[in-house]
Coordinates of C-alpha atoms in Angstrom, one line a residue:
M1 CA 142.9 134.7 78.6
P2 CA 142.3 138.5 79.4
E3 CA 145.4 140.6 79.7
F4 CA 144.7 141.7 83.3
L5 CA 144.6 138.0 84.4
R6 CA 148.0 137.5 82.9
S7 CA 149.3 140.5 84.9
I8 CA 147.8 139.0 88.1
Q9 CA 149.5 135.7 87.3
K10 CA 152.9 137.3 86.9
A11 CA 152.6 139.6 89.9
Y12 CA 151.0 137.4 92.6
L13 CA 150.7 133.8 91.3
S14 CA 154.1 133.1 90.1
S15 CA 155.1 131.1 93.2
T16 CA 153.5 128.0 94.8
G17 CA 152.7 130.0 98.0
G18 CA 150.8 132.7 96.0
Q19 CA 148.9 130.0 94.2
L20 CA 147.8 128.4 97.5
L21 CA 146.8 131.8 98.9
G22 CA 144.8 132.6 95.7
S23 CA 143.0 129.2 95.8
L24 CA 142.2 129.5 99.5
G25 CA 141.0 133.1 99.1
A26 CA 138.7 132.0 96.2
L27 CA 137.2 129.1 98.3
V28 CA 136.7 131.5 101.2
V29 CA 134.9 134.0 99.0
L30 CA 132.8 131.3 97.5
T31 CA 131.8 130.0 100.9
G32 CA 130.9 133.5 102.1
I33 CA 128.8 134.2 99.0
V34 CA 126.9 130.9 99.5
L35 CA 126.2 131.8 103.2
V36 CA 125.0 135.3 102.3
V37 CA 122.7 133.9 99.6
R38 CA 121.2 131.4 102.0
R39 CA 120.7 134.1 104.7
A40 CA 119.1 136.4 102.1
G41 CA 116.6 133.7 101.2
K42 CA 114.1 134.3 104.1
P43 CA 113.7 138.1 103.6
L44 CA 113.5 137.7 99.8
K45 CA 110.7 135.1 100.2
R46 CA 108.7 137.5 102.4
R47 CA 109.0 140.1 99.6
Y48 CA 108.9 137.9 96.5
S49 CA 107.6 134.5 95.7
S50 CA 109.4 131.4 96.8
R51 CA 109.9 130.1 93.3
L52 CA 111.5 133.4 92.2
T53 CA 113.8 133.5 95.2
E54 CA 114.9 129.9 94.8
A55 CA 115.6 130.5 91.1
L56 CA 117.7 133.6 91.9
Q57 CA 119.6 131.8 94.6
A58 CA 120.4 128.8 92.3
G59 CA 121.5 131.2 89.5
V60 CA 123.8 133.2 91.8
V61 CA 125.4 130.1 93.2
A62 CA 125.9 128.5 89.8
V63 CA 127.6 131.7 88.4
C64 CA 129.8 131.9 91.5
V65 CA 130.8 128.2 91.2
V66 CA 131.7 128.6 87.5
G67 CA 133.7 131.8 88.3
T68 CA 135.6 130.1 91.1
V69 CA 136.5 127.1 88.9
Y70 CA 137.7 129.4 86.2
W71 CA 139.8 131.4 88.7
L72 CA 141.4 128.2 90.1
M73 CA 142.2 127.3 86.5
V74 CA 143.9 130.7 86.1
V75 CA 145.7 130.4 89.4
W76 CA 147.2 127.0 88.6
R77 CA 147.8 127.9 85.0
V78 CA 145.5 125.3 83.7
V79 CA 143.9 127.5 81.0
P80 CA 146.9 127.3 78.6
A81 CA 147.2 123.6 79.3
I82 CA 143.6 123.1 78.3
G83 CA 144.3 125.1 75.1
L84 CA 147.2 122.8 74.3
V85 CA 145.1 119.7 74.9
L86 CA 142.4 121.1 72.6
D87 CA 144.9 121.8 69.9
A88 CA 146.4 118.3 70.3
L89 CA 142.9 116.9 69.9
S90 CA 142.3 119.1 66.9
V91 CA 139.4 120.8 68.7
N92 CA 139.0 124.4 67.4
R93 CA 137.6 127.3 69.4
W94 CA 134.1 126.8 67.8
T95 CA 134.0 123.3 69.1
G96 CA 135.1 124.4 72.5
A97 CA 132.4 127.0 72.5
R98 CA 129.9 124.4 71.6
L99 CA 131.0 122.2 74.5
L100 CA 130.7 125.1 76.9
L101 CA 127.3 126.0 75.6
I102 CA 126.2 122.3 76.0
A103 CA 127.5 122.4 79.6
G104 CA 125.4 125.5 80.2
V105 CA 122.3 123.9 78.7
I106 CA 122.8 120.9 81.0
V107 CA 123.2 123.1 84.1
L108 CA 120.2 125.2 83.1
A109 CA 118.1 122.0 82.6
Y110 CA 119.1 120.7 86.0
L111 CA 118.2 124.0 87.7
L112 CA 114.9 124.1 85.8
I113 CA 114.0 120.5 86.9
R114 CA 114.8 121.4 90.5
L115 CA 112.6 124.5 90.3
L116 CA 109.7 122.5 88.8
N117 CA 110.0 119.8 91.4
R118 CA 109.9 122.3 94.2
S119 CA 106.9 124.0 92.7
I120 CA 105.1 120.6 92.5
D121 CA 106.0 120.0 96.2
R122 CA 104.5 123.4 97.0
L123 CA 101.3 122.6 95.2
A124 CA 101.0 119.3 97.0
E125 CA 101.9 120.4 100.5
E126 CA 100.8 124.0 100.9
Y127 CA 97.8 124.2 98.6
G128 CA 96.7 120.6 98.5
A129 CA 95.9 121.0 94.7
I130 CA 97.3 117.6 93.9
T131 CA 97.7 114.3 95.7
D132 CA 101.0 112.6 96.6
H133 CA 100.6 110.1 93.7
Q134 CA 99.9 112.9 91.3
S135 CA 102.9 114.9 92.5
E136 CA 105.1 111.8 91.9
V137 CA 103.7 111.4 88.4
A138 CA 104.2 115.2 87.8
Y139 CA 107.9 114.8 88.8
H140 CA 108.5 112.2 86.1
V141 CA 106.6 114.2 83.5
A142 CA 108.6 117.4 84.3
D143 CA 111.9 115.6 84.4
V144 CA 111.3 113.9 81.1
G145 CA 109.9 117.0 79.4
V146 CA 112.9 119.2 80.4
A147 CA 115.4 116.4 79.5
V148 CA 113.9 116.0 76.0
A149 CA 113.9 119.7 75.4
A150 CA 117.5 119.9 76.5
L151 CA 118.4 117.0 74.2
F152 CA 116.8 118.8 71.2
V153 CA 118.8 122.0 72.1
V154 CA 122.1 120.0 72.3
L155 CA 121.4 118.4 68.9
A156 CA 120.7 121.8 67.4
I157 CA 123.9 123.1 68.8
W158 CA 125.9 120.3 67.1
G159 CA 124.1 121.1 63.8
I160 CA 122.0 118.0 63.6
E161 CA 118.9 118.5 61.4
L162 CA 116.0 118.0 63.7
S163 CA 113.6 117.6 60.7
R164 CA 115.2 114.3 59.7
L165 CA 115.3 113.2 63.3
F166 CA 111.6 114.0 63.7
L167 CA 110.8 112.0 60.5
S168 CA 112.7 109.0 61.8
A169 CA 111.1 109.3 65.2
G170 CA 107.7 109.5 63.6
A171 CA 108.2 106.3 61.6
L172 CA 109.5 104.6 64.7
G173 CA 106.6 105.9 66.7
A174 CA 104.1 104.6 64.2
V175 CA 105.6 101.1 64.4
V176 CA 105.8 101.1 68.2
G177 CA 102.2 102.5 68.4
L178 CA 100.8 99.7 66.3
A179 CA 102.7 97.1 68.4
A180 CA 101.7 98.5 71.8
R181 CA 98.5 100.5 71.1
E182 CA 96.8 99.1 74.2
T183 CA 99.6 100.0 76.5
I184 CA 99.9 103.5 75.0
G185 CA 96.1 103.8 75.3
S186 CA 96.3 103.0 79.0
I187 CA 99.1 105.4 79.5
T188 CA 97.2 108.2 77.7
A189 CA 94.1 107.4 79.8
G190 CA 96.3 107.5 82.9
F191 CA 97.2 111.1 82.2
V192 CA 93.5 111.9 81.5
L193 CA 92.6 110.4 85.0
L194 CA 95.5 112.4 86.5
F195 CA 94.2 115.8 85.3
S196 CA 90.5 115.1 85.3
R197 CA 90.5 113.5 88.8
P198 CA 87.2 111.7 88.7
F199 CA 88.2 109.8 91.9
R200 CA 90.9 109.7 94.5
V201 CA 92.7 107.0 96.5
G202 CA 90.2 105.8 99.1
D203 CA 87.1 106.5 97.1
W204 CA 84.4 103.9 96.6
I205 CA 83.9 103.4 92.8
V206 CA 81.9 101.1 90.5
V207 CA 83.3 100.2 87.1
E208 CA 81.2 97.7 85.1
E209 CA 81.1 94.6 87.4
Y210 CA 83.9 95.7 89.6
E211 CA 83.1 97.6 92.9
G212 CA 85.5 98.5 95.7
I213 CA 87.9 101.0 97.2
V214 CA 90.6 102.7 95.2
R215 CA 94.0 101.6 96.5
D216 CA 96.4 103.1 93.9
V217 CA 96.3 104.9 90.6
T218 CA 99.2 104.5 88.2
I219 CA 99.8 105.6 84.7
V220 CA 98.8 102.2 83.3
N221 CA 96.1 100.9 85.6
T222 CA 94.0 101.5 88.7
E223 CA 94.0 99.1 91.7
I224 CA 90.8 98.6 93.7
R225 CA 90.1 96.4 96.7
T226 CA 86.7 94.7 96.5
F227 CA 84.6 94.0 99.5
N228 CA 85.5 90.3 99.2
D229 CA 89.1 91.4 99.9
E230 CA 90.1 90.9 96.3
H231 CA 92.7 93.2 94.6
V232 CA 91.6 94.0 91.0
L233 CA 93.8 95.9 88.5
I234 CA 91.6 97.7 85.9
P235 CA 93.3 99.2 82.8
N236 CA 92.9 103.0 82.7
D237 CA 91.6 103.0 79.2
Q238 CA 88.7 100.7 80.4
I239 CA 87.9 103.2 83.1
T240 CA 87.8 106.1 80.8
S241 CA 85.7 104.3 78.2
E242 CA 83.1 102.8 80.5
P243 CA 80.5 104.5 82.8
L244 CA 82.1 105.2 86.2
V245 CA 80.2 105.6 89.5
N246 CA 81.9 107.4 92.3
L247 CA 79.9 106.7 95.5
S248 CA 82.2 108.9 97.6
E249 CA 82.1 112.0 95.5
N250 CA 79.3 113.8 97.4
N251 CA 80.4 112.4 100.8
R252 CA 76.9 111.0 101.3
L253 CA 74.9 108.1 99.9
R254 CA 71.3 107.1 99.8
V255 CA 70.5 103.6 101.2
D256 CA 67.3 101.9 99.9
T257 CA 65.6 99.0 101.6
E258 CA 62.5 97.3 100.2
I259 CA 59.8 95.8 102.5
G260 CA 56.8 93.8 101.4
I261 CA 53.6 94.6 103.4
D262 CA 50.3 92.8 103.4
Y263 CA 47.5 94.2 101.1
A264 CA 45.2 94.5 104.2
T265 CA 47.5 96.8 106.0
D266 CA 46.8 100.5 106.5
L267 CA 49.4 102.1 104.2
D268 CA 49.4 105.5 105.9
D269 CA 50.3 103.9 109.2
V270 CA 53.0 101.8 107.7
I271 CA 54.6 104.9 106.0
A272 CA 54.5 106.9 109.1
L273 CA 56.0 104.1 111.2
A274 CA 58.8 103.5 108.8
E275 CA 59.8 107.2 108.6
E276 CA 59.6 107.4 112.4
T277 CA 61.9 104.4 112.8
M278 CA 64.5 105.9 110.4
A279 CA 64.4 109.2 112.2
E280 CA 65.1 107.6 115.5
M281 CA 68.3 105.9 114.2
E282 CA 71.7 107.5 114.7
E283 CA 73.4 106.9 111.4
P284 CA 70.9 108.4 108.8
R285 CA 71.2 112.1 108.1
S286 CA 68.4 114.4 109.1
V287 CA 68.8 116.4 105.9
P288 CA 67.7 115.2 103.4
S289 CA 65.0 113.7 105.6
P290 CA 64.3 109.9 105.5
Q291 CA 61.5 108.9 103.2
A292 CA 59.2 105.9 102.8
V293 CA 57.5 105.5 99.4
L294 CA 55.2 102.9 97.9
K295 CA 57.2 101.4 95.0
E296 CA 55.0 98.8 93.3
L297 CA 52.2 96.3 93.7
D298 CA 53.7 92.8 93.8
E299 CA 52.0 89.5 93.4
S300 CA 51.5 88.9 97.1
S301 CA 52.5 92.3 98.7
I302 CA 52.7 96.0 98.4
V303 CA 56.4 97.0 98.1
L304 CA 57.4 99.8 100.5
E305 CA 60.9 101.3 99.9
A306 CA 62.6 103.0 102.8
R307 CA 65.2 105.7 101.8
F308 CA 67.7 107.4 104.1
W309 CA 71.1 109.1 103.6
I310 CA 74.4 108.4 105.4
D311 CA 77.7 110.4 105.6
D312 CA 81.1 109.1 104.7
P313 CA 79.8 106.1 102.7
S314 CA 81.6 102.8 103.0
S315 CA 80.5 99.3 102.5
R316 CA 80.7 98.5 106.2
R317 CA 78.7 101.6 107.1
V318 CA 76.1 100.8 104.4
W319 CA 75.5 97.3 105.5
G320 CA 75.7 98.1 109.2
T321 CA 73.1 100.8 108.9
K322 CA 70.9 98.7 106.7
T323 CA 71.0 95.8 109.2
A324 CA 70.2 98.2 112.0
F325 CA 67.2 99.5 110.1
I326 CA 65.8 96.0 109.3
Q327 CA 66.1 95.0 112.9
A328 CA 64.4 98.2 114.1
I329 CA 61.5 98.1 111.5
K330 CA 60.9 94.4 112.3
E331 CA 60.5 95.2 116.0
A332 CA 58.3 98.2 115.2
F333 CA 56.0 96.0 113.0
D334 CA 55.8 93.3 115.7
R335 CA 54.9 96.0 118.3
E336 CA 52.2 97.5 116.1
G337 CA 50.8 94.2 114.9
I338 CA 51.8 94.8 111.2
S339 CA 52.5 91.6 109.3
I340 CA 55.2 91.4 106.6
A341 CA 53.8 89.8 103.5
Y342 CA 55.1 86.5 102.2
P343 CA 54.3 84.6 99.0
Q344 CA 51.0 82.8 99.2
R345 CA 49.5 80.1 97.0
V346 CA 46.0 78.8 96.7
L347 CA 45.7 75.1 96.2
A348 CA 42.8 73.5 94.4
A349 CA 41.6 70.0 93.7
R350 CA 39.7 68.5 90.8
D351 CA 36.2 67.2 91.7
E352 CA 34.2 64.4 90.2
G353 CA 32.9 66.5 87.4
G354 CA 36.4 67.4 86.3
E355 CA 36.1 71.1 87.5
V356 CA 38.7 72.8 89.6
G357 CA 37.7 74.8 92.6
P358 CA 39.4 76.2 95.7
H359 CA 39.2 74.4 99.0
A360 CA 38.2 76.1 102.1
E361 CA 41.4 75.2 103.9
H362 CA 44.6 76.3 102.2
G363 CA 47.5 74.0 102.5
S364 CA 45.4 70.8 102.4
L365 CA 44.6 68.9 99.2
S366 CA 41.9 66.2 99.0
P367 CA 42.7 63.3 96.8
A368 CA 41.0 63.5 93.4
T369 CA 38.5 60.8 92.5
D370 CA 39.1 58.8 89.4
G371 CA 36.5 56.1 88.9
G372 CA 36.5 55.1 92.6
E373 CA 40.2 54.1 92.4

């Protein structure tokens, strides 16, 4: 203990009343410092960044708390008692210094975790850079990372060789990796999805044969709700290794509808009528403009494909718009006398000479003659 503290003990803290006044004064000073630090937060944040201000406030309060605790130990003459206890436990000064240093590392790790968590909250709330789920994952990553780093520092303070620890951890990691490689692969893929952000909760995605709305994304798997109201869990490593289609990425989607028209129909009139029908609907976007194109020549019809774009794509909106278009184009075709093609078949009968020829009337078949029977 410093000599000036011994002088203060003898002069002012020798009686119980002096000790009580010294303790009360220390607590009052600590409370005043905390209030001043809190009040100084707003002007400091206007001049400096929030993170720097919060780190400064936390550091000042931590130093004041440690100083107050030490002062109370001096007031109540606990410091010599602690020395006697350490001597009784055969704890030398170097060991005590290690313990104090470890305590400082723990306090610093706690303050750093708190600062990182507040920074993550700021990214999520003020800037919208990450989603709520991503911020939750970032909390755990930051906490674990700081805790592991603090653990390594503590081991180094106690003189434990980290090289041997790393070798043992490497061997253990190899065994665990072989036993749980699929789970580790899913976790790694989860971090890839977290930072690459190919989709978000609420997006409409297609992965292999699975199609639906993303409900949740965890470190291990992704949950989607199909349009049959089925909840499907897809491992993250499967999502990163297979082609992924995000139908909500551009906030618009093209809807295609095929129509079979008769070969005898005027194609220009049909194309113009289809584009006019799509333009009169409410849901399709005007830009890009709706299109009607001839897709192919089928066996019994010419295939016309109507294309239009919708905003905020969802399964309900796609099928609702498609149904409305089919109803509208059917009414337009009926009004203009345009027939929709359907499969046709020509029936033929074998005559007396064994030759096959078409009949004049389709749909009727005369009985074949076979020796008058």
